[in-house]
Tab-separated table of C-alpha atoms and ligand atoms in Angstrom:
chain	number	residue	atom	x	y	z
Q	1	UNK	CA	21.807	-4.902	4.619
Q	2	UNK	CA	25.205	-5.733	5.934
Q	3	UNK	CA	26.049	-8.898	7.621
Q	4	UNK	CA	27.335	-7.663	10.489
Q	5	UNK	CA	24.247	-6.397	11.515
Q	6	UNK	CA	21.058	-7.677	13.122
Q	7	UNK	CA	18.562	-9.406	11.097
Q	8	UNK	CA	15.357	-7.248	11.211
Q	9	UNK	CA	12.278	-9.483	10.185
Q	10	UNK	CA	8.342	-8.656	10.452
Q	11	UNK	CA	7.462	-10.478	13.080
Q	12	UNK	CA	3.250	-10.058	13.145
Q	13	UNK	CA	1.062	-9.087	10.240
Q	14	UNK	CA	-2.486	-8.103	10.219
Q	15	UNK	CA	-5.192	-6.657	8.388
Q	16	UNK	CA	-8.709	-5.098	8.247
Q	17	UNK	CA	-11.473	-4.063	5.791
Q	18	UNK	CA	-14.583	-2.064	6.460
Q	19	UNK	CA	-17.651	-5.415	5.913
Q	20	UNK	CA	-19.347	-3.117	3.153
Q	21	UNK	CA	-18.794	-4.549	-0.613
Q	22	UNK	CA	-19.642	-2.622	-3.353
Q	23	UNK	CA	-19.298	-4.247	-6.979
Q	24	UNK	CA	-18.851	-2.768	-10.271
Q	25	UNK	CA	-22.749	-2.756	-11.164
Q	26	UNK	CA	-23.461	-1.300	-8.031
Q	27	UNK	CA	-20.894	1.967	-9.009
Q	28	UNK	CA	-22.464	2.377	-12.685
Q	29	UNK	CA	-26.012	3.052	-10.679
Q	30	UNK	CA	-24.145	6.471	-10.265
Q	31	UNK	CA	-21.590	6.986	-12.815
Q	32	UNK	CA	-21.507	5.966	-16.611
Q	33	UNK	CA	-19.441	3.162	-16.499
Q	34	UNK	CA	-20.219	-1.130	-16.310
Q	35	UNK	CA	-18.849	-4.201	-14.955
Q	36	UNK	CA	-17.155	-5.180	-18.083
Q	37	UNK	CA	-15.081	-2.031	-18.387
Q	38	UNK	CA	-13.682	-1.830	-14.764
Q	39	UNK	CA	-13.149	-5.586	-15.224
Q	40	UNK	CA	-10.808	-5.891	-18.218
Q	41	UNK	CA	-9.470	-2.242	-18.172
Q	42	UNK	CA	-8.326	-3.038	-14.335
Q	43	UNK	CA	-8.993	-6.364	-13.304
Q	44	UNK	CA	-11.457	-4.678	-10.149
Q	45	UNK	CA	-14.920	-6.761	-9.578
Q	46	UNK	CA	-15.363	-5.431	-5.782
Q	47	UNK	CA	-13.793	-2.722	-3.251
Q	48	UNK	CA	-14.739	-2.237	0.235
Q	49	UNK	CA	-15.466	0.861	1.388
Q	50	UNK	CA	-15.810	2.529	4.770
Q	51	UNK	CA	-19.031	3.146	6.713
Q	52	UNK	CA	-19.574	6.857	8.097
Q	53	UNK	CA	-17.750	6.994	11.018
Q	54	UNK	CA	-15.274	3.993	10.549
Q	55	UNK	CA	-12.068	5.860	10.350
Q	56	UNK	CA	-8.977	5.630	8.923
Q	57	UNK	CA	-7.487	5.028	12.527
Q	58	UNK	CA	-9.967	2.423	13.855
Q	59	UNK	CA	-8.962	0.256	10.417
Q	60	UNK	CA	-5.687	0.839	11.367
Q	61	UNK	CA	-6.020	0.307	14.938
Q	62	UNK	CA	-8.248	-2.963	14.067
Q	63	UNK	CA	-5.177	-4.318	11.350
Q	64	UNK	CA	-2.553	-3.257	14.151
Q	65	UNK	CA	-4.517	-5.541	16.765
Q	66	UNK	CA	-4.601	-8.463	14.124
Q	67	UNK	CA	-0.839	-7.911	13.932
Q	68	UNK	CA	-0.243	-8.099	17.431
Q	69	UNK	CA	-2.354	-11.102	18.158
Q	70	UNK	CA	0.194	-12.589	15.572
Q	71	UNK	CA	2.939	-12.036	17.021
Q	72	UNK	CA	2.207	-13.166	20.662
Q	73	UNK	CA	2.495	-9.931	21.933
Q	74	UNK	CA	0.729	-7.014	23.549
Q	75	UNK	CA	0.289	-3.189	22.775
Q	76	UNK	CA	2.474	-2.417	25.534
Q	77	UNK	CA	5.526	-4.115	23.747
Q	78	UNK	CA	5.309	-1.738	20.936
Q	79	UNK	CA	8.081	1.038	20.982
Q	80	UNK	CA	7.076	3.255	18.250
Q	81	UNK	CA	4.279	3.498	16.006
Q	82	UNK	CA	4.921	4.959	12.154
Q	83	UNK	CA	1.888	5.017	10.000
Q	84	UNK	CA	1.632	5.324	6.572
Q	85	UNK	CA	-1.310	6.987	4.957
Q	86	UNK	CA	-2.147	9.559	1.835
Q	87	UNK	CA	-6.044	9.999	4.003
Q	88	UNK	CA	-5.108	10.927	7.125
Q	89	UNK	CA	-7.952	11.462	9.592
Q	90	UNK	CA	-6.866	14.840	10.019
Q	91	UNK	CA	-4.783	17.286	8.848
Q	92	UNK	CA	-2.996	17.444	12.009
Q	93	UNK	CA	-2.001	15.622	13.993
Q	94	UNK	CA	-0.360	12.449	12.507
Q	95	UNK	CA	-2.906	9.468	11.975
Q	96	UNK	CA	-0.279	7.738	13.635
Q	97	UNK	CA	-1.297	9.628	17.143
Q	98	UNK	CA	-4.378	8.507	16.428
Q	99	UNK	CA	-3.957	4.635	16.059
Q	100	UNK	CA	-2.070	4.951	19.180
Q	101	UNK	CA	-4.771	6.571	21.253
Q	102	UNK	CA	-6.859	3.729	19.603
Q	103	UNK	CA	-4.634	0.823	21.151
Q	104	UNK	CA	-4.138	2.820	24.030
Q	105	UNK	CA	-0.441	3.247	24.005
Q	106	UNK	CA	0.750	6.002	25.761
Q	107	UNK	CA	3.996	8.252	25.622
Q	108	UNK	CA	5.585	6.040	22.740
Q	109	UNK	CA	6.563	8.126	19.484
Q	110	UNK	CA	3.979	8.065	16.554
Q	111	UNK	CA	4.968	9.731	13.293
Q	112	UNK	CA	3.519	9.457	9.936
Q	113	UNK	CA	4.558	8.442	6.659
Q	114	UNK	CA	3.757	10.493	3.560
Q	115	UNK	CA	4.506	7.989	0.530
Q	116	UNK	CA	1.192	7.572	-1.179
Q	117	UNK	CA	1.229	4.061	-2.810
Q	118	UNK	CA	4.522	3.603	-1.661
Q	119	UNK	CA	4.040	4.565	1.299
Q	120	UNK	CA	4.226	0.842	2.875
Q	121	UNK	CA	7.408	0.658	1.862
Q	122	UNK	CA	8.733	3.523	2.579
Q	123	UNK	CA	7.654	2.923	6.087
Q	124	UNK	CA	9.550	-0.444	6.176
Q	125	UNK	CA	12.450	1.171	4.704
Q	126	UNK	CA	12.795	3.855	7.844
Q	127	UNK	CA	11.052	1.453	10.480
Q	128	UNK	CA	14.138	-1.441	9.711
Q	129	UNK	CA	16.448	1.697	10.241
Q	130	UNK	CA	15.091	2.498	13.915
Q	131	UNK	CA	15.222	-1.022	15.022
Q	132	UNK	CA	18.528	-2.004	13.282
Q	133	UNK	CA	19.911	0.961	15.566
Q	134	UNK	CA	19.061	-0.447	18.507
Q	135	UNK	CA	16.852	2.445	19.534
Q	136	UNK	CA	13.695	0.427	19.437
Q	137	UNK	CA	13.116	-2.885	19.796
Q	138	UNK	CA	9.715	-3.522	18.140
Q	139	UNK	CA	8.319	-0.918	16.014
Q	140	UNK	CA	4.282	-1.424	14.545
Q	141	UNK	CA	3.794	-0.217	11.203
Q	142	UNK	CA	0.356	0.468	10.156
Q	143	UNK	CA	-0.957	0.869	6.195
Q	144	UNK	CA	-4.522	2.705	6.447
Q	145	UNK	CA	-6.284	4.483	4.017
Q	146	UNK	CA	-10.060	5.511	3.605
Q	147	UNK	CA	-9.803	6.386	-0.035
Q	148	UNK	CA	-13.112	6.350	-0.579
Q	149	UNK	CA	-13.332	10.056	1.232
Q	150	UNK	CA	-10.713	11.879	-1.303
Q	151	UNK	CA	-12.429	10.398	-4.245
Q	152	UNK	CA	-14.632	12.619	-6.881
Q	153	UNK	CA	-17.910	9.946	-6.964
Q	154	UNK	CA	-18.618	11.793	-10.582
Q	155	UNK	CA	-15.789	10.990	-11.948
Q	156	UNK	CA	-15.565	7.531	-13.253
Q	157	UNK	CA	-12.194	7.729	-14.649
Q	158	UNK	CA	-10.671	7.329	-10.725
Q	159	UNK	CA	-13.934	6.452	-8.587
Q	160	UNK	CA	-13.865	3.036	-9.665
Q	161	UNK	CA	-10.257	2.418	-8.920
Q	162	UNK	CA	-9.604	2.407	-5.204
Q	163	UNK	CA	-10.910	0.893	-1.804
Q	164	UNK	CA	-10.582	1.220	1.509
Q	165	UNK	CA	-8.485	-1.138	4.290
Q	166	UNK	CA	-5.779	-0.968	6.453
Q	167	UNK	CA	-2.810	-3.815	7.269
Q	168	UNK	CA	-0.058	-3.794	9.851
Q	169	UNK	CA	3.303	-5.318	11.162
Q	170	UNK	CA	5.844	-5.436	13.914
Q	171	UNK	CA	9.174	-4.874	12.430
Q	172	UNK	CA	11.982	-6.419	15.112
Q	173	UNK	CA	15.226	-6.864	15.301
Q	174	UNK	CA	16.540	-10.769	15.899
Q	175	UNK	CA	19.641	-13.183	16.232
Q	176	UNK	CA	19.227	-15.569	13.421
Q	177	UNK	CA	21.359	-14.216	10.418
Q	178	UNK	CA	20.846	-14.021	6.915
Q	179	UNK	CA	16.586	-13.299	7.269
Q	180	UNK	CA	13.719	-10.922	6.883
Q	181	UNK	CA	14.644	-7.609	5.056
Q	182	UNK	CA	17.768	-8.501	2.495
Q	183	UNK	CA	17.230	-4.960	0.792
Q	184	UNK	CA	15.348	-2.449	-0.098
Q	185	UNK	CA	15.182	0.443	-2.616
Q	186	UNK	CA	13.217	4.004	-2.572
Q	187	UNK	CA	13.023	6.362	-5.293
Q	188	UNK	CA	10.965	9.537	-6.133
Q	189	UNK	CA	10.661	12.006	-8.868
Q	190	UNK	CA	8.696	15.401	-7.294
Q	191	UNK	CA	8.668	17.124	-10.983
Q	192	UNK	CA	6.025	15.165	-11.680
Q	193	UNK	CA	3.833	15.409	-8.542
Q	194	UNK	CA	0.767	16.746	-11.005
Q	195	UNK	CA	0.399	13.832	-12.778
Q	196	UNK	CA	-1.623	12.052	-9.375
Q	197	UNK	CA	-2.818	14.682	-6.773
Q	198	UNK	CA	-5.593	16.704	-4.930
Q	199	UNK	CA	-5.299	20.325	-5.719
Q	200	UNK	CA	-7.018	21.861	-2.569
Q	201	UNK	CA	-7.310	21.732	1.358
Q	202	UNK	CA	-3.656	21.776	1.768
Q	203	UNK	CA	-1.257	25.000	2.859
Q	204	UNK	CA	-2.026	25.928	-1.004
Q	205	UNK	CA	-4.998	26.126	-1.785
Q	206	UNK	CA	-6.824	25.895	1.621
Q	207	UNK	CA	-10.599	25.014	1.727
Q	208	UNK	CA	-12.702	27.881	0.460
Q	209	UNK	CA	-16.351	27.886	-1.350
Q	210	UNK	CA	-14.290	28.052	-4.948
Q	211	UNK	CA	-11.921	25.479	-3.924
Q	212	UNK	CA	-15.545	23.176	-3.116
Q	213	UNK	CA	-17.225	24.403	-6.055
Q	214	UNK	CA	-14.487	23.371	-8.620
Q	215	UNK	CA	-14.349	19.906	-7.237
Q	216	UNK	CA	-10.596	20.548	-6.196
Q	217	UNK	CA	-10.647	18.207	-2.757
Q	218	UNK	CA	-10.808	14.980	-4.802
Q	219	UNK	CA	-8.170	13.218	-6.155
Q	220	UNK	CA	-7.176	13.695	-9.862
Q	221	UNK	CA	-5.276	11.588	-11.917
Q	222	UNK	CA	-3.483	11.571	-15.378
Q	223	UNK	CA	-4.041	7.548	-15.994
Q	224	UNK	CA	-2.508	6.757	-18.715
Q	225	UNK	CA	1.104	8.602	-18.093
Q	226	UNK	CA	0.903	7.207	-14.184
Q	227	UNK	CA	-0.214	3.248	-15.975
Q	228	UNK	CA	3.322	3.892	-18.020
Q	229	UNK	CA	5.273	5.235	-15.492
Q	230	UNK	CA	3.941	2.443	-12.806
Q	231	UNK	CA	5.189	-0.391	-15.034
Q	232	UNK	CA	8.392	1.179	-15.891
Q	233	UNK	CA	9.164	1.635	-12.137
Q	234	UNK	CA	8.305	-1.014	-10.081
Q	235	UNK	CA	9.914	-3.014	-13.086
Q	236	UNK	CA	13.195	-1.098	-12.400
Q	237	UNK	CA	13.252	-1.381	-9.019
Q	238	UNK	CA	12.928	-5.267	-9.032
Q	239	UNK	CA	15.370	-5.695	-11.705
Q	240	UNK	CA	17.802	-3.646	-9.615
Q	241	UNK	CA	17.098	-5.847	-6.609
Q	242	UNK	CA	17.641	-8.946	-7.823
Q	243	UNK	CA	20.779	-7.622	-9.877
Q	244	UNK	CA	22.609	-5.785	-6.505
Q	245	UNK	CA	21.897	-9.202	-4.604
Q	246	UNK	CA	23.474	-11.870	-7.402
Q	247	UNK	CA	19.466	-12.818	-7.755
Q	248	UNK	CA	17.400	-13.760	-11.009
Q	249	UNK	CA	13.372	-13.532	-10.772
Q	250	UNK	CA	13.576	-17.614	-11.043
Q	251	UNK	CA	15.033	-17.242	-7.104
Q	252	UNK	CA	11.686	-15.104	-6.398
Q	253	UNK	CA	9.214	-17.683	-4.709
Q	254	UNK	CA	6.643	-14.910	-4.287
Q	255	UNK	CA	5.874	-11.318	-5.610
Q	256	UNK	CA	3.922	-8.389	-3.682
Q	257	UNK	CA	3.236	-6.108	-6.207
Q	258	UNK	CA	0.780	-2.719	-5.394
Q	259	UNK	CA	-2.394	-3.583	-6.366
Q	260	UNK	CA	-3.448	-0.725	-8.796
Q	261	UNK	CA	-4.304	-2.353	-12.248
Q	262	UNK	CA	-3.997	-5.820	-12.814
Q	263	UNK	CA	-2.263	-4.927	-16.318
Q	264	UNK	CA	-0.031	-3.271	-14.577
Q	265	UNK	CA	0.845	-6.672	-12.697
Q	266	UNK	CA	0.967	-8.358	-15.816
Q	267	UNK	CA	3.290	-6.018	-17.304
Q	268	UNK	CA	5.350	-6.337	-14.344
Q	269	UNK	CA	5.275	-10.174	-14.632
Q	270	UNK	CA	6.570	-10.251	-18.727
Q	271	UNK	CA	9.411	-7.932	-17.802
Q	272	UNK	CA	10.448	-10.153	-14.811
Q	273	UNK	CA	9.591	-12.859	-17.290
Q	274	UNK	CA	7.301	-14.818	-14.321
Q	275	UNK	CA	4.469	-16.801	-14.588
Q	276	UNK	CA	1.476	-14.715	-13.110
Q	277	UNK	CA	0.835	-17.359	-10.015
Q	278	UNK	CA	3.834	-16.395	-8.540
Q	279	UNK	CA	2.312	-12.768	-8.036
Q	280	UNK	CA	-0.284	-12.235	-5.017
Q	281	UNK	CA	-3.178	-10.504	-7.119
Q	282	UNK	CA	-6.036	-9.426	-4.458
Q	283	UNK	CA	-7.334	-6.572	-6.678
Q	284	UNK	CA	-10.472	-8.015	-7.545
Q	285	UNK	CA	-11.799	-8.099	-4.067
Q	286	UNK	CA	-9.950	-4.445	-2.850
Q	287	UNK	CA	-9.095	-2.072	-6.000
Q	288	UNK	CA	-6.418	-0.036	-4.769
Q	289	UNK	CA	-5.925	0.703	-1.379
Q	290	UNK	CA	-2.744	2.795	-1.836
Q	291	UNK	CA	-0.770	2.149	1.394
Q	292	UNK	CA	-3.083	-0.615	2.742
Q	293	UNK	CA	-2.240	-2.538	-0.475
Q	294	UNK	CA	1.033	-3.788	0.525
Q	295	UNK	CA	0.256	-5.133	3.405
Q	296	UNK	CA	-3.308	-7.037	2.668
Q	297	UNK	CA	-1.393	-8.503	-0.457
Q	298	UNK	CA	1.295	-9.910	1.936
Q	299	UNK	CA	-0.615	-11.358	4.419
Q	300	UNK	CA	-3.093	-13.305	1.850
Q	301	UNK	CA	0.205	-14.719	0.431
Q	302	UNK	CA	1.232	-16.111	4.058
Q	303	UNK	CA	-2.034	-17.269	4.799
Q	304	UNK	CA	-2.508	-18.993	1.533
Q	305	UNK	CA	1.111	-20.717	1.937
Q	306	UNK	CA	2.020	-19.091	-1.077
Q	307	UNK	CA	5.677	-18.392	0.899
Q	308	UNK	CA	7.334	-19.954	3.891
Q	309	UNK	CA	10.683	-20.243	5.519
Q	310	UNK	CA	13.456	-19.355	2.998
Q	311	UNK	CA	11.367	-18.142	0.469
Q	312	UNK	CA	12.609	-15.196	-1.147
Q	313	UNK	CA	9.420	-12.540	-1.559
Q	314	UNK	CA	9.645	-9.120	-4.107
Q	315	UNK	CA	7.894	-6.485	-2.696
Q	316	UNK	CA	7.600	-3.436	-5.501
Q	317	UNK	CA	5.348	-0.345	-5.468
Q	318	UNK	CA	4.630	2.797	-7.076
Q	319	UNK	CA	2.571	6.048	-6.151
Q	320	UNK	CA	1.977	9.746	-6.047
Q	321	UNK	CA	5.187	11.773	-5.690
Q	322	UNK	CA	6.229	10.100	-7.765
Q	323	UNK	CA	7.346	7.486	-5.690
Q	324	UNK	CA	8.577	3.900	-5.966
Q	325	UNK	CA	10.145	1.421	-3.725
Q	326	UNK	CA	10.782	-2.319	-3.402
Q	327	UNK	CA	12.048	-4.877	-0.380
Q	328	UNK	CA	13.304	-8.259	-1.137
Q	329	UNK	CA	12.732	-10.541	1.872
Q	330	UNK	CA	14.069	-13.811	3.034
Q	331	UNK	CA	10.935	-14.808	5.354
Q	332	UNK	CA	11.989	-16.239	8.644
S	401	COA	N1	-15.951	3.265	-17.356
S	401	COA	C1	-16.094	3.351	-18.675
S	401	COA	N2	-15.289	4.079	-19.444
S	401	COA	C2	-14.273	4.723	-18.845
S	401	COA	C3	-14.055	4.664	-17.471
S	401	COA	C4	-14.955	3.904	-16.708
S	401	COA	N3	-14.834	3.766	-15.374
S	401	COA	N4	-12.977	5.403	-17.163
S	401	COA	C5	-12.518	5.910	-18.313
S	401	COA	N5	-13.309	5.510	-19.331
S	401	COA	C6	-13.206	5.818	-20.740
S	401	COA	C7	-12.440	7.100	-20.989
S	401	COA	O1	-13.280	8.207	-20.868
S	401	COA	C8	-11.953	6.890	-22.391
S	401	COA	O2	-13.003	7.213	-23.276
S	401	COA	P1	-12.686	8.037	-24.618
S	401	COA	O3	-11.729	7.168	-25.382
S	401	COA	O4	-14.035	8.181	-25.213
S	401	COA	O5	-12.056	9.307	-24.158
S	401	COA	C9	-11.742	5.383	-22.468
S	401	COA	O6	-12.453	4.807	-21.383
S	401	COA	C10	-10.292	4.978	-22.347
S	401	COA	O7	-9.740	5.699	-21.268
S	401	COA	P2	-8.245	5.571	-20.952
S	401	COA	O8	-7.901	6.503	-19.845
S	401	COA	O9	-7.445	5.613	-22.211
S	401	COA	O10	-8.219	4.082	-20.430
S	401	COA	P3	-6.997	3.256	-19.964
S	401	COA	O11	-6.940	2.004	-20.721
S	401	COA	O12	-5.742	4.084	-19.860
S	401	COA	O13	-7.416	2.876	-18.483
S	401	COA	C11	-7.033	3.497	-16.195
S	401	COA	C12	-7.638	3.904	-17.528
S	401	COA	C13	-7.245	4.623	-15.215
S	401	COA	C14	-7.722	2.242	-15.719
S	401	COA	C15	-5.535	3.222	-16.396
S	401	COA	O14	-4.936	4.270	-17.089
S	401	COA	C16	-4.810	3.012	-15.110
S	401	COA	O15	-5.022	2.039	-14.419
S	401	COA	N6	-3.875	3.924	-14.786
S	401	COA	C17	-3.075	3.802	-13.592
S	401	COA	C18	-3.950	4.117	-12.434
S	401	COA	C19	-3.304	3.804	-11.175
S	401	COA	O16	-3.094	2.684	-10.903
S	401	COA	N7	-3.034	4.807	-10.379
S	401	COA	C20	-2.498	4.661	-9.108
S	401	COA	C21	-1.075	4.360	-9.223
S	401	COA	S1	-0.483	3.950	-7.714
C-alpha cells in the first residue's frame, strides 16, 4: 500500500466455536478410519462441530460480537458488513444479511464473499479497499462456516478433515503511518475448479431426487493434487511478499497459515526455511474451517503473545477456485 495513504489496521478480532468436540475415535464409530491415521496424515485430533440449529450466522454473529467487544465499540459503529463463507445459510440472500439481522444493524450494506479457503483474505483484501477510500469508516468482516453440513459423513477421505467456527474483525482506517496491512496478494486459477467442489444444488445441477441419490450435495475433493497445489501456492505467495517488500522470512515474527493439513504447514515452513514455532498451528483442536481458519489462527497468536507491536505477521491461504492469497501485516 502506498505511503501516502491511510494506514488501515484490524482494529477488533473475535471468534466462536460451536461447545461440541468430536475426536478422531469418535468419527471411526462411523467411517473406516482411526485416530492414528487422521493424526499423522493431517495433524487433526479434534473438530468442533455445530449443533442443529446453531447456524452459520449466529457463529458469525457470536465471533462478530467478540470482535466488537475488542475493539471498544458498538454494532452501531459498524458501516458495512462483508462476510466470507463457502456454507452460506442460504442460497440467497447473502449470509452477510443474515449476521446483520443477528447484531441488529439496520440499513448498512452486507455483501458476501465467495473465496472458499481464501476467502478471509480475500475479504481483507476488498474490505482495506472500502475503508482506504474513505467511503466507510469501520467495516466488520466475518469468517463463518458450518462445514460440517456440506460434508459426505461416508466418506472418510474428506469427513475427517474440516470443522466448524466462525472469527471476525473491524478493518479501520487510522493516522499512525507505516501499520496494519503492508500488502496483500490474491490469485485464482478457475480451470481447475473440479479438483475441490460440490457438484449439485447450485444453478447447475439444482436439487432433484438423482442429484440426492448420487450423493452430489457433499463436498468432493481430489486430495492429493489440492495437498500439491496448496504447498506450491501459499509458498509462492509468501515468497512474493516478502520479495516485493525488500523482506526475508527471518523479518517474519509470526505466520498465519490456513489450517488444512499440518504437512502442508510444514511444507510451507522448509520452503520459507522457518522454524515451525513461528507458525500458529490450531489444527489439532479445529481441522479446517475454510474461511473461519484465518481468523481463529490469528487471534490465538495475539492472545498467546506470539506477536505484538511491530511485529511483522504472514498471512497465506489456499482454497477451492482455485484460490490463494496472502497479507503481510505490521500489527499496530
Ligand atoms: N482414514 C484411513 N484411511 C484413509 C482415510 C482416512 N480418513 N482417508 C483416506 N484414506 C486412505 C485412502 O483410501 C488411501 O488408501 P489406498 O492407498 O488403499 O487407496 C490411503 O489412505 C492414502 O490416501 P491418500 O489420499 O494418498 O492420502 P494422502 O496422504 O494424500 O492424504 C489427505 C489425504 C486428504 C489428508 C491429503 O491429501 C490432504 O490433506 N489434501 C489436502 C486437503 C485439503 O487441505 N484440502 C483443503 C484445501 S484448502
Amino acid at each position: 500500500m502506498e505511503d501516502s495513504q491511510r494506514s488501515v489496521i484490524l482494529s477488533g478480532l473475535g471468534t466462536f466455536v460451536p461447545h461440541k468436540v468430536v475426536t478422531n475415535d469418535e468419527l471411526a464409530l462411523h467411517v473406516e478410519t482411526s485416530d492414528e491415521w487422521v493424526r499423522t496424515r493431517t495433524g487433526i485430533a479434534e473438530r468442533r462441530l455445530a449443533e442443529p440449529g446453531q447456524e452459520v450466522s449466529q457463529m458469525g454473529a457470536e465471533a462478530a460480537r467478540a470482535a466488537l467487544a475488542d475493539a471498544g465499540l458498538q454494532a452501531t459503529d459498524i458501516d458495512a458488513i462483508v462476510c466470507a463463507t463457502m456454507t452460506p445459510e442460504l442460497p440467497f440472500p447473502a449470509t452477510a444479511c443474515l449476521i446483520q439481522a443477528e447484531l441488529g444493524l439496520p440499513r448498512v450494506p452486507a455483501f458476501d464473499i465467495s473465496a472458499a479457503c481464501s476467502g478471509f483474505l480475500y475479504g481483507l483484501d476488498v474490505v482495506t479497499r472500502l475503508v482506504q477510500s474513505g467511503a466507510y469508516k469501520r467495516v466488520l468482516l466475518v469468517g463463518t462456516e458450518k462445514m460440517s453440513s456440506i460434508l459426505d459423513w461416508e466418506d472418510r477421505s474428506t469427513c475427517v478433515l474440516f470443522g466448524d467456527g466462525a472469527g471476525a474483525c473491524i478493518v479501520e482506517a487510522v493516522d499512525e503511518p507505516g501499520v496494519g496491512i503492508v500488502d496483500m496478494i490474491l490469485g485464482a486459477d478457475g480451470s481447475r475448479t473440479d479438483l475441490l467442489h460440490t457438484p449439485a444444488g447450485g444453478s447447475r445441477l439444482p436439487a432433484s431426487a438423482e442429484t440426492l441419490a448420487a450423493r452430489q450435495h457433499y463436498l468432493r475433493m481430489s486430495g492429493k493434487e489440492v495437498f500439491k497445489l496448496a504447498v506450491k501456492e501459499m509458498g509462492a505467495v509468501a515468497n512474493d511478499l516478502l520479495e516485493r517488500n525488500g523482506l526475508t522470512a527471518a523479518d517474519i515474527t509470526c505466520v498465519i497459515p490456513h489450517q488444512a493439513n499440518i504437512r502442508i504447514i510444514d511444507a510451507l515452513a522448509a520452503r520459507l526455511e522457518l522454524p515451525l514455532d513461528r507458525f500458529l498451528v490450531n489444527i489439532d483442536r479445529y481441522g479446517n474451517t475454510s474461511a473461519a481458519s484465518i481468523p481463529l489462527a490469528l487471534e490465538e497468536a495475539r492472545r498467546l503473545g506470539r506477536f505484538g507491536s511491530g511485529d511483522r505477521i504472514l498471512l497465506a491461504a489456499f482454497g477451492a477456485g482455485l484460490t490463494w492469497a496472502g497479507a503481510l501485516l505490521k500489527w499496530q
